[in-house]
Short mmCIF file of C-alpha atoms and ligand atoms in Angstrom, two decimals:
data_model
loop_
_atom_site.label_atom_id
_atom_site.label_comp_id
_atom_site.label_asym_id
_atom_site.label_seq_id
_atom_site.Cartn_x
_atom_site.Cartn_y
_atom_site.Cartn_z
CA MET A 23 -0.09 0.07 0.23
CA THR A 24 1.36 3.36 -0.82
CA LYS A 25 -0.02 6.90 0.52
CA LYS A 26 -0.38 10.01 -1.22
CA GLU A 27 -2.17 13.51 -0.33
CA TYR A 28 -3.53 15.97 -2.35
CA SER A 29 -4.54 19.35 -0.69
CA PHE A 30 -7.78 21.04 -1.25
CA SER A 31 -9.16 24.35 0.43
CA SER A 32 -10.82 22.69 3.24
CA LYS A 33 -8.77 19.72 3.69
CA THR A 34 -6.14 17.35 2.70
CA VAL A 35 -7.44 13.98 1.16
CA ARG A 36 -5.37 10.81 1.70
CA PHE A 37 -5.11 8.38 -1.44
CA TYR A 38 -4.20 5.02 -0.50
CA PHE A 39 -3.10 3.00 -3.61
CA ASP A 40 -2.80 -0.85 -4.12
CA ALA A 41 -4.51 -1.34 -0.77
CA SER A 42 -6.54 -4.22 0.76
CA ILE A 43 -10.25 -3.51 1.95
CA VAL A 44 -9.33 -5.40 5.12
CA SER A 45 -6.82 -2.73 6.04
CA ILE A 46 -9.59 -0.15 5.70
CA GLY A 47 -9.07 0.80 9.27
CA GLN A 48 -6.04 2.34 8.70
CA ALA A 49 -7.90 5.12 6.75
CA THR A 50 -11.06 5.29 8.98
CA GLY A 51 -9.14 5.24 12.26
CA ASP A 52 -11.46 4.76 15.19
CA LYS A 53 -14.72 6.48 13.87
CA PRO A 54 -17.86 4.19 13.81
CA VAL A 55 -17.95 3.23 10.26
CA ILE A 56 -20.97 2.59 8.43
CA ILE A 57 -20.71 1.38 4.68
CA LEU A 58 -22.86 2.49 1.75
CA THR A 59 -22.95 0.11 -1.31
CA ASP A 60 -25.22 -1.26 -4.01
CA GLU A 61 -26.81 -4.37 -4.29
CA ASN A 62 -24.35 -5.70 -7.06
CA VAL A 63 -21.04 -4.96 -5.05
CA TYR A 64 -22.53 -6.24 -2.10
CA GLU A 65 -23.35 -9.48 -3.61
CA ASN A 66 -19.86 -9.78 -4.92
CA HIS A 67 -17.96 -8.65 -1.61
CA ARG A 68 -20.25 -9.36 1.25
CA ALA A 69 -17.72 -11.12 3.26
CA GLN A 70 -15.46 -8.08 3.66
CA LEU A 71 -18.05 -5.50 3.69
CA ASP A 72 -20.39 -7.33 6.50
CA LEU A 73 -17.74 -6.69 9.30
CA TYR A 74 -19.48 -3.34 9.10
CA PRO A 75 -23.19 -1.92 9.20
CA VAL A 76 -24.11 -1.75 5.70
CA ILE A 77 -26.53 0.60 3.91
CA ARG A 78 -27.56 -1.01 0.24
CA ILE A 79 -29.14 1.01 -2.71
CA LEU A 80 -30.14 -0.34 -5.97
CA PRO A 81 -27.46 -0.30 -8.53
CA GLY A 82 -27.64 2.21 -11.64
CA GLU A 83 -27.91 5.95 -12.54
CA GLU A 84 -31.69 5.80 -12.34
CA ASN A 85 -31.33 5.40 -8.64
CA LYS A 86 -29.04 8.54 -8.26
CA THR A 87 -31.92 10.42 -6.95
CA PRO A 88 -33.09 12.60 -4.22
CA ALA A 89 -35.52 9.80 -2.99
CA THR A 90 -32.50 7.34 -2.76
CA ALA A 91 -30.85 9.85 -0.88
CA GLY A 92 -33.64 10.24 1.49
CA GLN A 93 -34.01 6.46 1.94
CA VAL A 94 -30.24 6.30 2.95
CA ILE A 95 -30.89 9.19 5.55
CA GLU A 96 -33.55 7.41 6.99
CA GLN A 97 -31.49 4.32 7.54
CA LEU A 98 -28.61 6.32 9.23
CA ILE A 99 -31.30 7.68 11.63
CA THR A 100 -32.57 4.13 12.17
CA MET A 101 -29.07 2.73 12.72
CA GLY A 102 -28.79 5.78 15.26
CA ALA A 103 -25.70 7.16 13.23
CA GLY A 104 -24.36 10.25 15.26
CA ARG A 105 -22.24 13.29 14.05
CA ASP A 106 -19.09 11.20 15.00
CA ALA A 107 -19.86 8.51 12.19
CA MET A 108 -18.05 7.92 9.18
CA LEU A 109 -19.95 7.03 5.85
CA VAL A 110 -17.76 5.02 3.49
CA GLY A 111 -19.01 4.84 -0.02
CA VAL A 112 -17.93 1.48 -1.51
CA GLY A 113 -18.91 1.13 -5.35
CA GLY A 114 -18.95 3.15 -8.65
CA GLY A 115 -20.02 6.58 -9.22
CA VAL A 116 -23.46 6.34 -8.12
CA VAL A 117 -22.69 5.01 -4.75
CA THR A 118 -19.75 7.67 -4.30
CA ASP A 119 -21.86 10.55 -5.27
CA ILE A 120 -24.85 9.45 -2.74
CA ALA A 121 -22.44 8.55 0.00
CA GLY A 122 -20.65 12.47 -0.39
CA TYR A 123 -24.01 14.03 -0.68
CA VAL A 124 -25.48 12.37 2.05
CA ALA A 125 -22.75 12.81 4.24
CA ALA A 126 -22.61 16.38 3.37
CA VAL A 127 -26.04 16.90 4.47
CA TYR A 128 -26.74 14.51 7.29
CA MET A 129 -26.66 16.40 10.66
CA ARG A 130 -25.23 19.25 8.61
CA GLY A 131 -22.13 17.14 7.66
CA ILE A 132 -20.55 13.72 8.82
CA SER A 133 -17.05 12.34 7.69
CA PHE A 134 -16.78 10.47 4.79
CA GLY A 135 -14.40 8.18 2.50
CA PHE A 136 -14.55 6.41 -0.77
CA VAL A 137 -13.60 2.91 -1.94
CA PRO A 138 -14.30 3.41 -5.56
CA THR A 139 -14.80 -0.13 -7.37
CA SER A 140 -14.95 0.85 -10.96
CA ILE A 141 -12.51 2.17 -13.40
CA LEU A 142 -14.87 5.34 -13.79
CA ALA A 143 -14.94 6.03 -10.04
CA MET A 144 -11.29 5.36 -9.54
CA THR A 145 -10.17 7.64 -12.04
CA ASP A 146 -13.16 10.15 -11.78
CA ALA A 147 -16.03 10.18 -9.97
CA ALA A 148 -14.60 9.46 -6.72
CA ILE A 149 -12.27 12.35 -6.97
CA GLY A 150 -13.00 15.99 -6.79
CA GLY A 151 -15.51 16.52 -3.78
CA LYS A 152 -18.54 17.16 -6.27
CA ASN A 153 -21.07 14.73 -4.97
CA GLY A 154 -24.90 15.11 -6.06
CA VAL A 155 -28.20 13.32 -7.38
CA ASP A 156 -30.02 13.72 -10.73
CA VAL A 157 -33.48 15.21 -11.11
CA GLY A 158 -35.27 13.71 -13.84
CA VAL A 159 -33.07 14.10 -16.98
CA TYR A 160 -31.08 16.76 -15.40
CA LYS A 161 -27.60 15.05 -14.39
CA ASN A 162 -26.25 16.28 -10.83
CA MET A 163 -28.66 19.05 -10.67
CA VAL A 164 -28.52 19.12 -6.84
CA GLY A 165 -25.26 18.60 -4.99
CA THR A 166 -22.54 19.65 -2.76
CA ILE A 167 -18.72 20.34 -3.07
CA ARG A 168 -17.01 18.63 -0.15
CA GLN A 169 -13.80 16.58 0.04
CA PRO A 170 -13.77 13.01 1.33
CA ASP A 171 -11.04 12.31 4.16
CA PHE A 172 -9.76 9.55 1.95
CA ILE A 173 -10.05 7.63 -1.33
CA PHE A 174 -8.85 3.92 -0.91
CA TYR A 175 -7.86 2.05 -3.63
CA ASP A 176 -8.42 -1.92 -3.88
CA TYR A 177 -7.65 -2.99 -7.19
CA SER A 178 -9.05 -6.51 -6.57
CA PHE A 179 -12.36 -5.14 -6.90
CA LEU A 180 -11.77 -4.71 -10.78
CA LYS A 181 -11.72 -8.52 -10.99
CA THR A 182 -15.55 -8.63 -10.76
CA LEU A 183 -16.11 -5.52 -12.70
CA PRO A 184 -18.18 -6.35 -15.87
CA VAL A 185 -16.40 -5.48 -19.02
CA SER A 186 -19.30 -2.93 -20.04
CA GLU A 187 -18.03 -1.02 -17.05
CA TRP A 188 -14.31 -1.29 -18.17
CA VAL A 189 -15.48 0.17 -21.25
CA ASN A 190 -17.64 3.07 -19.61
CA GLY A 191 -14.45 3.95 -17.58
CA PHE A 192 -12.30 4.38 -20.34
CA ALA A 193 -14.08 7.40 -21.59
CA GLU A 194 -12.63 9.32 -18.75
CA VAL A 195 -9.41 8.14 -19.23
CA ILE A 196 -9.48 9.12 -22.79
CA LYS A 197 -10.88 12.50 -21.98
CA HIS A 198 -7.94 13.03 -19.30
CA ALA A 199 -5.54 12.21 -21.87
CA CYS A 200 -7.36 14.53 -24.65
CA ILE A 201 -7.31 17.62 -22.40
CA LYS A 202 -4.07 17.25 -20.56
CA ASP A 203 -1.59 14.30 -21.59
CA ALA A 204 -0.53 13.52 -25.16
CA VAL A 205 1.80 10.92 -23.63
CA LEU A 206 -0.99 8.92 -22.05
CA PHE A 207 -3.02 9.34 -25.37
CA SER A 208 -0.24 7.60 -27.29
CA MET A 209 0.08 5.01 -24.47
CA LEU A 210 -3.92 4.46 -24.96
CA GLU A 211 -3.07 4.00 -28.76
CA ARG A 212 -0.43 1.35 -28.07
CA TYR A 213 -2.49 -0.98 -25.74
CA THR A 214 -6.00 -2.55 -25.90
CA LEU A 215 -8.56 -2.77 -23.17
CA HIS A 216 -7.91 -6.66 -22.93
CA GLU A 217 -4.50 -5.83 -22.22
CA TYR A 218 -5.43 -3.54 -19.49
CA GLN A 219 -7.90 -5.91 -18.18
CA SER A 220 -5.27 -8.70 -17.76
CA ASP A 221 -2.32 -7.02 -16.59
CA PRO A 222 -2.62 -5.63 -13.01
CA THR A 223 0.65 -3.46 -13.11
CA LEU A 224 -0.47 -1.74 -16.15
CA VAL A 225 -4.04 -0.89 -15.02
CA ALA A 226 -2.61 0.36 -11.40
CA GLU A 227 -0.34 2.92 -13.21
CA LEU A 228 -3.03 3.71 -15.64
CA ILE A 229 -5.25 4.52 -12.65
CA GLU A 230 -2.55 6.24 -10.60
CA ARG A 231 -1.57 8.42 -13.58
CA ASN A 232 -5.29 9.51 -14.09
CA VAL A 233 -5.73 10.18 -10.29
CA ASP A 234 -2.84 12.61 -10.46
CA ILE A 235 -4.37 14.49 -13.53
CA LYS A 236 -7.98 14.82 -11.99
CA ALA A 237 -6.79 15.69 -8.52
CA SER A 238 -4.27 18.27 -9.56
CA VAL A 239 -6.49 19.98 -11.67
CA VAL A 240 -9.02 19.79 -8.85
CA SER A 241 -6.72 21.09 -6.27
CA ALA A 242 -5.51 24.02 -8.36
CA ASP A 243 -9.16 25.19 -9.14
CA GLU A 244 -11.66 23.22 -6.64
CA PHE A 245 -14.23 25.84 -7.33
CA GLU A 246 -14.09 25.70 -11.37
CA THR A 247 -13.28 29.19 -11.97
CA GLY A 248 -10.67 28.20 -14.47
CA ASP A 249 -8.67 24.87 -15.40
CA ARG A 250 -11.27 22.64 -13.60
CA LYS A 251 -13.75 23.60 -16.41
CA LEU A 252 -11.67 21.67 -19.14
CA LEU A 253 -12.68 18.17 -17.06
CA ASN A 254 -16.15 19.01 -18.52
CA PHE A 255 -14.66 18.03 -22.16
CA GLY A 256 -17.52 16.02 -23.79
CA HIS A 257 -19.82 16.26 -20.87
CA THR A 258 -22.02 19.10 -22.13
CA ILE A 259 -23.55 17.20 -24.89
CA GLY A 260 -23.00 14.11 -22.99
CA HIS A 261 -25.02 15.09 -20.11
CA ALA A 262 -27.62 16.26 -22.26
CA ILE A 263 -28.13 12.70 -23.98
CA GLU A 264 -27.25 10.46 -20.97
CA ASN A 265 -30.44 10.50 -19.39
CA LEU A 266 -32.56 11.25 -22.34
CA HIS A 267 -31.43 7.90 -24.01
CA HIS A 268 -30.65 6.05 -20.91
CA ILE A 269 -27.19 5.31 -22.02
CA PRO A 270 -24.15 4.72 -19.66
CA HIS A 271 -22.13 7.83 -18.65
CA GLY A 272 -19.00 6.77 -20.42
CA HIS A 273 -21.10 6.26 -23.76
CA ALA A 274 -22.62 9.73 -23.34
CA VAL A 275 -19.41 11.31 -22.98
CA SER A 276 -17.64 9.50 -25.62
CA ILE A 277 -20.48 10.82 -28.25
CA GLY A 278 -20.05 14.10 -26.16
CA MET A 279 -16.36 14.37 -27.06
CA VAL A 280 -16.92 13.43 -30.62
CA ALA A 281 -19.23 16.41 -30.84
CA ALA A 282 -17.05 18.82 -29.06
CA CYS A 283 -14.28 17.50 -31.52
CA ASN A 284 -16.36 18.50 -34.34
CA LEU A 285 -17.28 21.79 -33.05
CA SER A 286 -13.59 22.38 -32.17
CA GLU A 287 -12.72 21.54 -36.01
CA GLN A 288 -15.42 23.78 -37.23
CA LEU A 289 -14.38 26.56 -35.29
CA GLY A 290 -10.78 26.20 -36.69
CA HIS A 291 -9.22 25.23 -33.49
CA LEU A 292 -8.40 21.31 -34.05
CA HIS A 293 -6.93 19.87 -37.16
CA PHE A 294 -9.18 17.06 -38.81
CA GLU A 295 -6.43 14.55 -38.36
CA GLU A 296 -6.35 14.98 -34.61
CA ALA A 297 -10.26 14.56 -34.69
CA ALA A 298 -9.88 11.47 -36.67
CA ARG A 299 -7.29 10.10 -33.99
CA ILE A 300 -9.70 10.73 -31.10
CA VAL A 301 -12.35 9.00 -33.01
CA ARG A 302 -10.43 5.92 -33.79
CA LEU A 303 -9.15 5.69 -30.03
CA LEU A 304 -12.72 5.85 -28.75
CA ALA A 305 -13.55 3.07 -31.23
CA ARG A 306 -10.68 1.13 -30.17
CA TYR A 307 -11.86 1.04 -26.59
CA HIS A 308 -15.37 0.05 -27.66
CA LEU A 309 -17.07 3.36 -27.08
CA PRO A 310 -19.90 4.54 -29.32
CA VAL A 311 -18.97 7.67 -31.47
CA ASP A 312 -22.29 8.65 -32.72
CA VAL A 313 -26.29 8.24 -31.60
CA ASP A 314 -29.37 8.97 -33.64
CA THR A 315 -31.54 11.49 -31.56
CA ASP A 316 -33.87 14.14 -31.45
CA HIS A 317 -31.74 17.27 -31.80
CA ALA A 318 -34.14 19.60 -30.76
CA ARG A 319 -35.02 17.71 -27.39
CA VAL A 320 -31.46 17.34 -26.51
CA PHE A 321 -30.75 21.20 -27.28
CA GLU A 322 -33.71 21.99 -24.80
CA VAL A 323 -32.11 19.66 -22.08
CA LEU A 324 -28.57 21.40 -22.86
CA LYS A 325 -29.94 24.78 -22.38
CA MET A 326 -30.57 23.90 -18.56
CA ASP A 327 -26.82 22.80 -18.01
CA LYS A 328 -25.03 24.47 -15.25
CA LYS A 329 -22.31 25.89 -17.58
CA ARG A 330 -24.91 28.15 -19.22
CA LYS A 331 -24.30 31.86 -18.64
CA ASP A 332 -27.18 34.07 -19.58
CA ASP A 333 -27.20 33.17 -23.37
CA ALA A 334 -23.99 31.44 -24.02
CA MET A 335 -22.52 28.25 -23.03
CA GLN A 336 -19.16 27.75 -21.75
CA PHE A 337 -18.10 24.78 -23.98
CA ILE A 338 -14.92 23.05 -23.89
CA ILE A 339 -13.14 22.71 -27.13
CA LEU A 340 -9.88 21.05 -28.16
CA ASN A 341 -6.84 22.88 -29.60
CA LYS A 342 -4.81 19.73 -30.06
CA ILE A 343 -4.32 16.19 -28.24
CA GLY A 344 -3.15 17.13 -24.75
CA SER A 345 -4.49 20.83 -24.81
CA ALA A 346 -8.09 22.15 -24.34
CA SER A 347 -9.63 25.49 -23.76
CA VAL A 348 -12.83 27.01 -22.74
CA VAL A 349 -14.85 29.12 -25.17
CA SER A 350 -18.09 31.12 -24.47
CA ILE A 351 -20.58 30.12 -27.53
CA PRO A 352 -23.84 32.03 -27.94
CA LEU A 353 -26.76 29.31 -27.71
CA THR A 354 -27.78 30.40 -31.15
CA GLU A 355 -24.65 29.63 -32.67
CA LEU A 356 -24.32 26.54 -31.01
CA GLU A 357 -27.91 25.68 -32.15
CA LYS A 358 -26.73 26.68 -35.79
CA HIS A 359 -23.95 23.89 -35.70
CA PHE A 360 -25.91 21.35 -33.57
CA LYS A 361 -27.15 19.23 -36.25
CA GLU A 362 -23.65 18.87 -37.98
CA ILE A 363 -21.52 18.16 -35.03
CA LEU A 364 -24.02 15.50 -33.15
N1 LIG B 409 -17.04 13.81 -7.97
C1 LIG B 409 -16.65 14.32 -9.24
C2 LIG B 409 -15.88 15.52 -9.23
O1 LIG B 409 -15.99 16.22 -8.20
O2 LIG B 409 -15.70 16.02 -10.32
#
């Protein structure tokens, strides 16, 4: 097990890599721990989880709702959890989001930590402090920014991760490469999903490199006034189609990144050959690169995005692989390009 720390405005978060859940006590200290997980993770790992009181939720983005958060809060009350309790979210992005959100509001805030169990949660969702729930088709419409005490990486959880979830997670990995790390992009071009799945050392290195990208960006700009916005690459259109089409987050982000690349190309920022390399890389990792959709409906949802400012959208465009920037695009102009880019 190795330990690394990243500092944020309100606290320093401890990251434990290559750890085993049996040693979680080293991260939680002597606080009374309550685990929040989902039925799938519980089914596969109950022997380790049952050492603590466990709250289980139904898996899937459709359950990342205010109602589920309410049920978790009721169970905390039934269990008699006090202000000294620590809520530990063991699962993918839905679990870590609900755990962080509930911990922020229960009794006006209790401690929390994460054990991310999917590629997506390990490289992205568990890191950054933004935790919340969806309201209807509107993704992450309600939430908080509050950092966990720790994030604990036990790579053995990946042994039971379905291949569809590996694919899902690689969308965020490719996003990190596109906006910040051209060397990572070339590495991803050399390997295959199967090689990452079957080589624990390779995947551990990949995860730790992605943690460093995400945690460094957030630690420099926690409240998203600058560079953190770049992490939204592919997410503006991605979020708009995700809940409308009921597709996995990674699929939506992949399609959103292709649309953002098309727009970057149309606006004269990105060379078409670089855009083509990105589409090829997404396809190499079995991610979808287009969708048959109702453009007018998607645009209606998109207009409610948190990145809208008056009549313009703060949109992340790519200049080249490894470099992105924020541009403000009037909604009328975005609408003009919309059918050609998506
Ligand atoms: N929880 C994800 C983020 O803060 O970006």
